[in-house]
mmCIF file of C-alpha atoms and ligand atoms in Angstrom:
data_model
loop_
_atom_site.group_PDB
_atom_site.id
_atom_site.type_symbol
_atom_site.label_atom_id
_atom_site.label_comp_id
_atom_site.label_asym_id
_atom_site.label_seq_id
_atom_site.Cartn_x
_atom_site.Cartn_y
_atom_site.Cartn_z
ATOM 1 C CA MET A 87 7.644 5.585 20.288
ATOM 2 C CA GLU A 88 6.769 9.037 20.814
ATOM 3 C CA LEU A 89 7.197 11.034 17.388
ATOM 4 C CA LYS A 90 8.676 14.325 16.888
ATOM 5 C CA LYS A 91 6.935 17.245 14.957
ATOM 6 C CA GLU A 92 8.703 16.771 11.936
ATOM 7 C CA GLN A 93 7.842 13.125 11.754
ATOM 8 C CA LEU A 94 4.219 13.804 12.299
ATOM 9 C CA ILE A 95 4.329 16.303 9.614
ATOM 10 C CA ASN A 96 6.210 13.803 7.265
ATOM 11 C CA LEU A 97 3.401 11.368 7.785
ATOM 12 C CA TYR A 98 0.544 13.857 7.068
ATOM 13 C CA THR A 99 2.542 15.178 3.902
ATOM 14 C CA LEU A 100 3.069 11.592 2.630
ATOM 15 C CA MET A 101 -0.671 10.987 2.910
ATOM 16 C CA VAL A 102 -1.675 14.103 1.251
ATOM 17 C CA ARG A 103 0.976 13.327 -1.818
ATOM 18 C CA THR A 104 -0.579 9.766 -1.803
ATOM 19 C CA ARG A 105 -4.163 11.071 -2.184
ATOM 20 C CA LYS A 106 -3.228 13.474 -4.902
ATOM 21 C CA LEU A 107 -1.159 10.848 -6.872
ATOM 22 C CA ASP A 108 -4.125 8.469 -6.643
ATOM 23 C CA GLU A 109 -6.262 11.264 -8.071
ATOM 24 C CA LEU A 110 -3.820 12.026 -10.754
ATOM 25 C CA THR A 111 -3.812 8.460 -11.675
ATOM 26 C CA ILE A 112 -7.531 8.400 -12.131
ATOM 27 C CA LYS A 113 -7.377 11.380 -14.266
ATOM 28 C CA GLY A 114 -4.787 9.939 -16.687
ATOM 29 C CA LEU A 115 -7.013 6.698 -16.759
ATOM 30 C CA GLN A 116 -10.200 8.850 -17.789
ATOM 31 C CA GLU A 117 -8.354 10.660 -20.220
ATOM 32 C CA GLY A 118 -6.826 7.541 -21.827
ATOM 33 C CA LYS A 119 -3.287 7.918 -20.854
ATOM 34 C CA VAL A 120 -3.080 5.197 -18.193
ATOM 35 C CA LEU A 121 -2.982 2.154 -20.350
ATOM 36 C CA ALA A 122 -4.195 -0.595 -17.902
ATOM 37 C CA PHE A 123 -6.590 -0.222 -15.294
ATOM 38 C CA TYR A 124 -6.383 1.285 -11.796
ATOM 39 C CA HIS A 125 -7.617 0.210 -8.331
ATOM 40 C CA SER A 126 -8.017 3.481 -6.338
ATOM 41 C CA GLY A 127 -6.238 3.314 -2.593
ATOM 42 C CA GLN A 128 -8.591 6.310 -1.308
ATOM 43 C CA GLY A 129 -9.229 5.374 2.277
ATOM 44 C CA SER A 130 -6.271 3.364 3.000
ATOM 45 C CA GLU A 131 -3.604 6.092 2.803
ATOM 46 C CA ALA A 132 -2.959 5.863 6.713
ATOM 47 C CA LEU A 133 -2.172 2.174 6.382
ATOM 48 C CA ALA A 134 0.238 2.471 3.625
ATOM 49 C CA VAL A 135 1.983 5.564 5.085
ATOM 50 C CA GLY A 136 2.094 4.287 8.672
ATOM 51 C CA ALA A 137 3.328 0.966 7.940
ATOM 52 C CA ILE A 138 6.422 1.951 5.896
ATOM 53 C CA ALA A 139 7.348 5.401 6.840
ATOM 54 C CA PHE A 140 9.585 4.116 9.578
ATOM 55 C CA LEU A 141 11.326 1.273 7.862
ATOM 56 C CA ARG A 142 15.076 1.163 7.106
ATOM 57 C CA PRO A 143 15.826 2.067 3.450
ATOM 58 C CA ASP A 144 17.144 -1.489 3.032
ATOM 59 C CA ASP A 145 14.115 -3.231 4.332
ATOM 60 C CA TYR A 146 11.835 -4.820 1.812
ATOM 61 C CA ALA A 147 8.144 -3.826 1.126
ATOM 62 C CA TRP A 148 5.488 -5.375 -0.818
ATOM 63 C CA GLY A 149 2.338 -3.127 -1.178
ATOM 64 C CA HIS A 150 -0.615 -4.625 -2.765
ATOM 65 C CA HIS A 151 -2.896 -3.620 -5.723
ATOM 66 C CA ARG A 152 -4.956 -1.094 -3.730
ATOM 67 C CA GLY A 153 -3.745 2.215 -4.858
ATOM 68 C CA HIS A 154 -1.201 0.156 -6.928
ATOM 69 C CA GLY A 155 1.013 0.879 -3.837
ATOM 70 C CA ILE A 156 1.278 4.339 -4.143
ATOM 71 C CA GLY A 157 1.427 5.276 -0.313
ATOM 72 C CA TYR A 158 3.839 2.316 0.250
ATOM 73 C CA LEU A 159 5.996 3.535 -2.708
ATOM 74 C CA LEU A 160 6.236 7.117 -1.779
ATOM 75 C CA ALA A 161 6.874 6.213 1.976
ATOM 76 C CA LYS A 162 9.965 4.118 0.914
ATOM 77 C CA GLY A 163 11.132 7.095 -1.056
ATOM 78 C CA ALA A 164 9.982 6.304 -4.495
ATOM 79 C CA ASP A 165 9.531 8.815 -7.105
ATOM 80 C CA GLY A 166 5.769 9.534 -8.221
ATOM 81 C CA LYS A 167 7.187 10.367 -11.806
ATOM 82 C CA GLU A 168 8.445 6.804 -12.326
ATOM 83 C CA PHE A 169 4.977 5.365 -10.982
ATOM 84 C CA LEU A 170 3.050 7.301 -13.145
ATOM 85 C CA ALA A 171 5.219 7.011 -16.128
ATOM 86 C CA GLU A 172 5.169 3.144 -15.875
ATOM 87 C CA HIS A 173 1.379 3.482 -15.897
ATOM 88 C CA TYR A 174 1.600 5.555 -19.172
ATOM 89 C CA GLY A 175 3.783 2.923 -20.625
ATOM 90 C CA LYS A 176 6.659 5.241 -21.098
ATOM 91 C CA ALA A 177 10.354 4.584 -21.190
ATOM 92 C CA THR A 178 10.889 6.635 -18.115
ATOM 93 C CA GLY A 179 8.721 4.369 -16.007
ATOM 94 C CA SER A 180 10.231 2.400 -13.080
ATOM 95 C CA CYS A 181 10.099 -0.862 -15.486
ATOM 96 C CA LEU A 182 10.956 1.110 -18.485
ATOM 97 C CA GLY A 183 7.159 1.236 -19.414
ATOM 98 C CA VAL A 184 6.705 -2.444 -20.228
ATOM 99 C CA SER A 185 5.116 -3.803 -17.039
ATOM 100 C CA GLY A 186 1.713 -2.614 -17.411
ATOM 101 C CA PHE A 187 1.393 -1.371 -13.944
ATOM 102 C CA HIS A 188 3.504 -3.684 -11.886
ATOM 103 C CA TYR A 189 5.953 -1.303 -10.219
ATOM 104 C CA ALA A 190 9.331 -2.583 -9.015
ATOM 105 C CA ASP A 191 12.354 -0.839 -7.712
ATOM 106 C CA PRO A 192 14.588 -3.400 -6.195
ATOM 107 C CA GLU A 193 17.054 -0.737 -5.049
ATOM 108 C CA LEU A 194 14.336 0.782 -2.789
ATOM 109 C CA GLY A 195 13.480 -2.746 -1.710
ATOM 110 C CA VAL A 196 10.151 -2.410 -3.486
ATOM 111 C CA LEU A 197 10.306 -5.814 -5.109
ATOM 112 C CA GLY A 198 7.234 -5.778 -7.372
ATOM 113 C CA ALA A 199 3.435 -6.370 -7.575
ATOM 114 C CA ALA A 200 1.583 -9.349 -7.881
ATOM 115 C CA GLY A 201 -1.021 -9.844 -10.574
ATOM 116 C CA THR A 202 -2.428 -12.945 -8.944
ATOM 117 C CA ILE A 203 -3.962 -12.637 -5.612
ATOM 118 C CA GLY A 204 -2.302 -15.064 -2.956
ATOM 119 C CA SER A 205 0.918 -15.067 -4.941
ATOM 120 C CA VAL A 206 2.286 -12.625 -2.682
ATOM 121 C CA PHE A 207 2.550 -15.039 0.116
ATOM 122 C CA PRO A 208 5.234 -17.611 -0.964
ATOM 123 C CA ILE A 209 7.060 -14.836 -2.587
ATOM 124 C CA SER A 210 7.389 -12.725 0.566
ATOM 125 C CA LEU A 211 8.215 -15.744 2.396
ATOM 126 C CA GLY A 212 11.296 -16.043 0.024
ATOM 127 C CA TRP A 213 12.204 -12.372 0.697
ATOM 128 C CA GLY A 214 11.891 -12.861 4.380
ATOM 129 C CA LEU A 215 14.191 -15.909 4.175
ATOM 130 C CA ALA A 216 16.716 -13.788 2.268
ATOM 131 C CA ALA A 217 16.594 -11.457 4.682
ATOM 132 C CA LYS A 218 17.245 -13.750 7.597
ATOM 133 C CA LYS A 219 20.117 -15.402 5.584
ATOM 134 C CA ASN A 220 21.559 -11.692 4.970
ATOM 135 C CA LYS A 221 22.144 -11.273 8.697
ATOM 136 C CA ARG A 222 21.622 -7.577 8.214
ATOM 137 C CA GLN A 223 18.390 -7.314 10.430
ATOM 138 C CA GLN A 224 16.377 -6.453 7.194
ATOM 139 C CA VAL A 225 12.626 -6.893 7.442
ATOM 140 C CA MET A 226 10.118 -7.806 4.874
ATOM 141 C CA VAL A 227 6.688 -6.119 4.947
ATOM 142 C CA SER A 228 4.179 -7.845 2.959
ATOM 143 C CA VAL A 229 0.608 -6.270 2.400
ATOM 144 C CA PHE A 230 -2.541 -8.248 1.367
ATOM 145 C CA GLY A 231 -6.213 -7.757 1.029
ATOM 146 C CA ASP A 232 -9.082 -9.502 3.138
ATOM 147 C CA GLY A 233 -9.895 -11.356 0.112
ATOM 148 C CA GLY A 234 -6.378 -12.455 -0.413
ATOM 149 C CA SER A 235 -6.638 -13.875 3.098
ATOM 150 C CA ASN A 236 -8.783 -16.831 1.565
ATOM 151 C CA ARG A 237 -6.032 -18.166 -0.434
ATOM 152 C CA GLY A 238 -4.360 -21.421 0.786
ATOM 153 C CA THR A 239 -1.102 -20.027 0.140
ATOM 154 C CA LEU A 240 -1.511 -17.670 3.018
ATOM 155 C CA HIS A 241 -1.299 -20.757 5.499
ATOM 156 C CA GLU A 242 1.625 -22.423 3.993
ATOM 157 C CA ALA A 243 3.620 -19.117 4.147
ATOM 158 C CA PHE A 244 2.297 -18.190 7.775
ATOM 159 C CA ASN A 245 3.424 -21.519 8.828
ATOM 160 C CA LEU A 246 6.910 -21.545 7.536
ATOM 161 C CA SER A 247 7.458 -17.934 8.284
ATOM 162 C CA SER A 248 6.916 -18.880 11.892
ATOM 163 C CA VAL A 249 8.674 -22.236 11.950
ATOM 164 C CA TRP A 250 11.729 -20.466 10.358
ATOM 165 C CA LYS A 251 11.197 -17.392 12.633
ATOM 166 C CA LEU A 252 11.478 -15.038 9.525
ATOM 167 C CA PRO A 253 11.634 -11.377 9.828
ATOM 168 C CA ILE A 254 8.482 -10.774 8.254
ATOM 169 C CA VAL A 255 5.520 -8.445 8.888
ATOM 170 C CA TRP A 256 2.172 -9.538 7.312
ATOM 171 C CA ILE A 257 -0.239 -6.846 6.984
ATOM 172 C CA CYS A 258 -3.886 -7.276 6.026
ATOM 173 C CA ASP A 259 -5.679 -4.228 4.502
ATOM 174 C CA ASN A 260 -9.019 -5.232 5.620
ATOM 175 C CA ASN A 261 -11.348 -2.990 3.642
ATOM 176 C CA GLY A 262 -14.240 -5.394 4.182
ATOM 177 C CA MET A 263 -14.807 -6.356 0.367
ATOM 178 C CA ALA A 264 -13.017 -8.488 -2.234
ATOM 179 C CA GLN A 265 -14.199 -6.987 -5.503
ATOM 180 C CA PHE A 266 -17.914 -7.544 -5.383
ATOM 181 C CA MET A 267 -17.715 -10.193 -2.171
ATOM 182 C CA PRO A 268 -17.950 -8.804 1.291
ATOM 183 C CA ILE A 269 -15.549 -10.641 3.624
ATOM 184 C CA LYS A 270 -18.410 -11.509 5.997
ATOM 185 C CA ASP A 271 -19.724 -13.856 3.311
ATOM 186 C CA ALA A 272 -16.440 -15.560 2.806
ATOM 187 C CA TYR A 273 -14.824 -15.901 6.238
ATOM 188 C CA ALA A 274 -16.167 -17.244 9.241
ATOM 189 C CA ARG A 275 -14.636 -15.018 12.006
ATOM 190 C CA GLU A 276 -14.842 -11.254 12.445
ATOM 191 C CA ASP A 277 -11.088 -10.575 12.575
ATOM 192 C CA ILE A 278 -8.480 -12.060 10.006
ATOM 193 C CA ALA A 279 -5.843 -11.332 12.808
ATOM 194 C CA ASP A 280 -7.226 -14.407 14.537
ATOM 195 C CA LEU A 281 -5.401 -16.450 12.058
ATOM 196 C CA ALA A 282 -2.029 -15.581 13.570
ATOM 197 C CA ALA A 283 -2.548 -17.636 16.726
ATOM 198 C CA GLY A 284 -2.885 -20.859 14.505
ATOM 199 C CA TYR A 285 0.796 -20.243 13.591
ATOM 200 C CA ASP A 286 1.850 -19.175 17.043
ATOM 201 C CA MET A 287 2.630 -15.428 16.212
ATOM 202 C CA PRO A 288 1.192 -12.316 17.384
ATOM 203 C CA GLY A 289 -1.915 -11.042 15.621
ATOM 204 C CA VAL A 290 -3.480 -7.685 16.428
ATOM 205 C CA VAL A 291 -6.340 -5.471 15.009
ATOM 206 C CA VAL A 292 -5.792 -1.820 14.435
ATOM 207 C CA ASP A 293 -7.879 1.072 13.235
ATOM 208 C CA GLY A 294 -6.498 1.397 9.586
ATOM 209 C CA MET A 295 -7.855 5.214 9.396
ATOM 210 C CA ASP A 296 -5.374 5.951 12.197
ATOM 211 C CA VAL A 297 -2.000 6.549 10.980
ATOM 212 C CA LEU A 298 -0.363 6.499 14.390
ATOM 213 C CA ALA A 299 -2.316 3.490 15.449
ATOM 214 C CA VAL A 300 -0.846 1.585 12.173
ATOM 215 C CA GLN A 301 2.540 3.089 12.997
ATOM 216 C CA GLU A 302 2.645 1.894 16.495
ATOM 217 C CA ALA A 303 1.467 -1.745 15.769
ATOM 218 C CA VAL A 304 3.683 -2.100 12.752
ATOM 219 C CA GLN A 305 6.869 -0.636 14.582
ATOM 220 C CA ALA A 306 6.120 -3.200 17.321
ATOM 221 C CA ALA A 307 6.037 -6.116 14.777
ATOM 222 C CA VAL A 308 9.128 -4.645 12.972
ATOM 223 C CA ALA A 309 11.017 -4.559 16.306
ATOM 224 C CA ARG A 310 10.033 -8.157 17.043
ATOM 225 C CA ALA A 311 11.154 -9.191 13.451
ATOM 226 C CA ARG A 312 14.568 -7.425 13.927
ATOM 227 C CA ALA A 313 15.143 -9.140 17.197
ATOM 228 C CA GLY A 314 14.959 -12.531 15.385
ATOM 229 C CA ASP A 315 11.616 -13.352 17.169
ATOM 230 C CA GLY A 316 9.832 -14.025 14.039
ATOM 231 C CA PRO A 317 6.751 -12.909 12.124
ATOM 232 C CA SER A 318 3.573 -10.982 13.332
ATOM 233 C CA LEU A 319 0.179 -10.217 11.513
ATOM 234 C CA VAL A 320 -1.358 -6.720 11.795
ATOM 235 C CA GLU A 321 -4.775 -6.382 10.555
ATOM 236 C CA ALA A 322 -5.845 -2.840 9.761
ATOM 237 C CA LYS A 323 -9.669 -1.968 9.208
ATOM 238 C CA THR A 324 -9.996 0.205 6.384
ATOM 239 C CA ILE A 325 -12.450 1.298 3.811
ATOM 240 C CA ARG A 326 -12.601 1.273 0.080
ATOM 241 C CA TYR A 327 -14.080 4.640 -0.956
ATOM 242 C CA ARG A 328 -14.122 3.966 -4.811
ATOM 243 C CA SER A 329 -15.327 0.962 -6.720
ATOM 244 C CA HIS A 330 -12.998 -2.246 -6.919
ATOM 245 C CA SER A 331 -11.482 -0.566 -10.063
ATOM 246 C CA GLU A 332 -11.986 2.559 -11.998
ATOM 247 C CA GLY A 333 -15.018 1.987 -14.203
ATOM 248 C CA SER A 334 -16.140 -1.273 -12.766
ATOM 249 C CA PRO A 335 -19.546 -1.206 -11.133
ATOM 250 C CA ASP A 336 -19.682 -0.488 -7.230
ATOM 251 C CA VAL A 337 -21.659 -3.371 -6.063
ATOM 252 C CA VAL A 338 -21.944 -6.015 -3.368
ATOM 253 C CA HIS A 339 -22.863 -9.192 -5.105
ATOM 254 C CA ASN A 340 -25.472 -7.637 -7.628
ATOM 255 C CA GLN A 341 -26.576 -4.608 -5.306
ATOM 256 C CA PRO A 342 -24.972 -1.140 -5.186
ATOM 257 C CA ARG A 343 -22.780 -0.648 -2.143
ATOM 258 C CA SER A 344 -24.302 1.471 0.500
ATOM 259 C CA GLU A 345 -23.454 5.130 -0.048
ATOM 260 C CA GLU A 346 -24.628 5.824 3.639
ATOM 261 C CA LYS A 347 -21.720 3.523 4.901
ATOM 262 C CA ILE A 348 -19.320 4.759 2.686
ATOM 263 C CA GLU A 349 -20.070 8.383 3.702
ATOM 264 C CA ALA A 350 -20.015 7.543 7.396
ATOM 265 C CA TRP A 351 -16.479 6.036 6.886
ATOM 266 C CA LYS A 352 -15.295 9.193 5.000
ATOM 267 C CA LYS A 353 -16.171 11.243 8.054
ATOM 268 C CA ARG A 354 -13.219 9.346 9.469
ATOM 269 C CA ASP A 355 -10.999 10.246 6.590
ATOM 270 C CA PRO A 356 -7.350 9.289 7.557
ATOM 271 C CA ILE A 357 -5.983 12.516 6.120
ATOM 272 C CA GLU A 358 -8.649 14.990 7.428
ATOM 273 C CA SER A 359 -8.697 13.387 10.858
ATOM 274 C CA PHE A 360 -5.039 13.391 11.322
ATOM 275 C CA LYS A 361 -4.884 17.064 9.953
ATOM 276 C CA ALA A 362 -7.481 17.955 12.673
ATOM 277 C CA LYS A 363 -5.475 16.418 15.412
ATOM 278 C CA LEU A 364 -2.165 18.044 14.320
ATOM 279 C CA LEU A 365 -3.965 21.401 14.069
ATOM 280 C CA GLU A 366 -5.505 21.030 17.480
ATOM 281 C CA GLN A 367 -2.092 20.044 18.875
ATOM 282 C CA GLY A 368 -0.607 22.978 17.473
ATOM 283 C CA MET A 369 1.777 20.781 15.329
ATOM 284 C CA LEU A 370 0.524 22.278 12.108
ATOM 285 C CA THR A 371 -0.970 25.587 11.257
ATOM 286 C CA GLU A 372 -3.617 26.436 8.520
ATOM 287 C CA ALA A 373 -0.649 28.115 6.705
ATOM 288 C CA ASP A 374 1.399 24.763 6.875
ATOM 289 C CA VAL A 375 -1.497 22.890 5.358
ATOM 290 C CA ASP A 376 -1.763 25.300 2.632
ATOM 291 C CA LYS A 377 1.905 25.109 1.897
ATOM 292 C CA ILE A 378 1.899 21.312 2.010
ATOM 293 C CA ASN A 379 -0.962 21.201 -0.576
ATOM 294 C CA GLN A 380 0.423 23.711 -2.686
ATOM 295 C CA GLU A 381 3.843 21.895 -2.997
ATOM 296 C CA ALA A 382 1.995 18.498 -3.642
ATOM 297 C CA ASP A 383 -0.053 20.134 -6.283
ATOM 298 C CA ALA A 384 3.191 21.344 -7.858
ATOM 299 C CA GLU A 385 4.759 18.060 -7.591
ATOM 300 C CA MET A 386 1.781 16.339 -9.343
ATOM 301 C CA ALA A 387 1.728 19.135 -12.215
ATOM 302 C CA GLU A 388 5.433 18.199 -12.711
ATOM 303 C CA ILE A 389 4.748 14.400 -12.708
ATOM 304 C CA GLU A 390 2.087 14.706 -15.193
ATOM 305 C CA LYS A 391 4.190 16.662 -17.503
ATOM 306 C CA PHE A 392 7.012 14.390 -17.080
ATOM 307 C CA CYS A 393 4.855 11.485 -18.108
ATOM 308 C CA THR A 394 3.127 13.311 -20.938
ATOM 309 C CA ASP A 395 6.575 14.468 -22.409
ATOM 310 C CA SER A 396 8.375 11.005 -21.822
ATOM 311 C CA PRO A 397 9.033 8.838 -24.828
ATOM 312 C CA PRO A 398 7.485 5.360 -25.417
ATOM 313 C CA PRO A 399 9.838 2.337 -24.786
ATOM 314 C CA ASP A 400 12.073 1.402 -27.659
ATOM 315 C CA VAL A 401 11.367 -2.454 -28.477
ATOM 316 C CA SER A 402 14.743 -3.304 -28.134
ATOM 317 C CA VAL A 403 14.359 -3.234 -24.346
ATOM 318 C CA LEU A 404 12.428 -6.225 -24.546
ATOM 319 C CA GLU A 405 15.399 -8.439 -25.531
ATOM 320 C CA LYS A 406 17.453 -6.643 -23.019
ATOM 321 C CA LEU A 407 15.175 -7.369 -20.114
ATOM 322 C CA LEU A 408 14.795 -10.992 -21.394
ATOM 323 C CA TYR A 409 18.315 -11.885 -21.914
ATOM 324 C CA ALA A 410 21.406 -11.597 -19.620
ATOM 325 C CA GLU A 411 24.321 -10.018 -21.410
HETATM 326 C C1 LIG B 1114 -6.208 -15.548 -8.053
HETATM 327 C C2 LIG B 1114 -6.959 -14.091 -8.553
HETATM 328 N N1 LIG B 1114 -8.317 -14.371 -8.423
HETATM 329 C C3 LIG B 1114 -8.934 -13.088 -8.904
HETATM 330 C C4 LIG B 1114 -8.228 -11.965 -9.108
HETATM 331 C C5 LIG B 1114 -8.922 -10.714 -9.490
HETATM 332 N N2 LIG B 1114 -9.124 -9.675 -8.236
HETATM 333 C C6 LIG B 1114 -8.004 -8.870 -8.392
HETATM 334 S S1 LIG B 1114 -8.333 -7.933 -6.960
HETATM 335 C C7 LIG B 1114 -9.336 -8.869 -6.598
HETATM 336 C C8 LIG B 1114 -10.033 -8.684 -5.034
HETATM 337 C C9 LIG B 1114 -9.218 -8.741 -3.815
HETATM 338 O O1 LIG B 1114 -9.644 -8.337 -2.676
HETATM 339 P P1 LIG B 1114 -8.734 -8.026 -1.587
HETATM 340 O O2 LIG B 1114 -7.890 -9.127 -1.496
HETATM 341 O O3 LIG B 1114 -9.788 -8.052 -0.394
HETATM 342 O O4 LIG B 1114 -8.175 -6.765 -1.923
HETATM 343 P P2 LIG B 1114 -9.020 -5.429 -2.197
HETATM 344 O O5 LIG B 1114 -9.146 -5.284 -3.663
HETATM 345 O O6 LIG B 1114 -10.273 -5.297 -1.386
HETATM 346 O O7 LIG B 1114 -7.972 -4.247 -1.845
HETATM 347 C C10 LIG B 1114 -9.776 -9.830 -7.177
HETATM 348 C C11 LIG B 1114 -10.863 -10.784 -7.287
HETATM 349 C C12 LIG B 1114 -6.713 -12.022 -9.274
HETATM 350 N N3 LIG B 1114 -5.991 -11.012 -9.462
HETATM 351 N N4 LIG B 1114 -6.211 -13.235 -8.638
#
């Protein structure tokens, strides 16, 4: 699909906003305002935005814990205020401030976040089944990490999704690391996409630092799902810029992760490289870039103020959330 200028600029803008909200969340954590913890998504913005930006509003999307889904949420139309307020534990958060950091907004088709790696597979399968039964050609996009791919639940869900021809796009954010464990020490093959063949679905590998490559591969899988032809697997090779979670040591087993390797990946930064491409093609000017950055900075200042000014939850919400009226 050939993208129009405004679509390209939208992808770039979403990635800029994603990075800035990630930075703001880290700041909130460092200042003691974010209550739980945070797994930065810096380095996988192209995957998040490219995968979600072209979904229909009524499609279902399940981002994973990297960046706590920021890019997926913003691309689906979520409000950054409700995202951060949830992390601040404020009443104005997406889940009224009681979820810790597990964002959900069913009206946007954002169904929640899984605390347990691997639990995403059967739950996504259920939403894929719902999408098929609804007969509205909805698609379920489910994202997991390379470490998550080693849970047995993946195989059960991949198999049934294929047998039942469910409209699911399985997406692996392969950043090469599961906390302190490199994927090469835990998985026998090079590409996780190879698993798809065992379940008779297409499996492709894309450069997860290239938003257009991601968009193209995911859109092909979405079209297949909408046509009733069943699930696909898209594996995006990305990098995790920061440690597994803020404040935890950035090590491979017990040794520090190679800064050289991370710096080399950073030279292919998804936001900077897309910006360079758009500038070169004349789709963006330096003035546009400044404006996008300034607007995103203003949005972040507003989000921060909103979260600071918001009240904490009233304990009565607990009863409301537990019992139906
Ligand atoms: C069943 C289970 N085991 C361990 C954890 C702790 N944990 C949270 S994220 C994570 C790493 C997962 O790695 P991966 O799926 O590759 O995602 P990444 O963090 O690299 O984005 C681990 C071990 C968990 N949440 N659930």
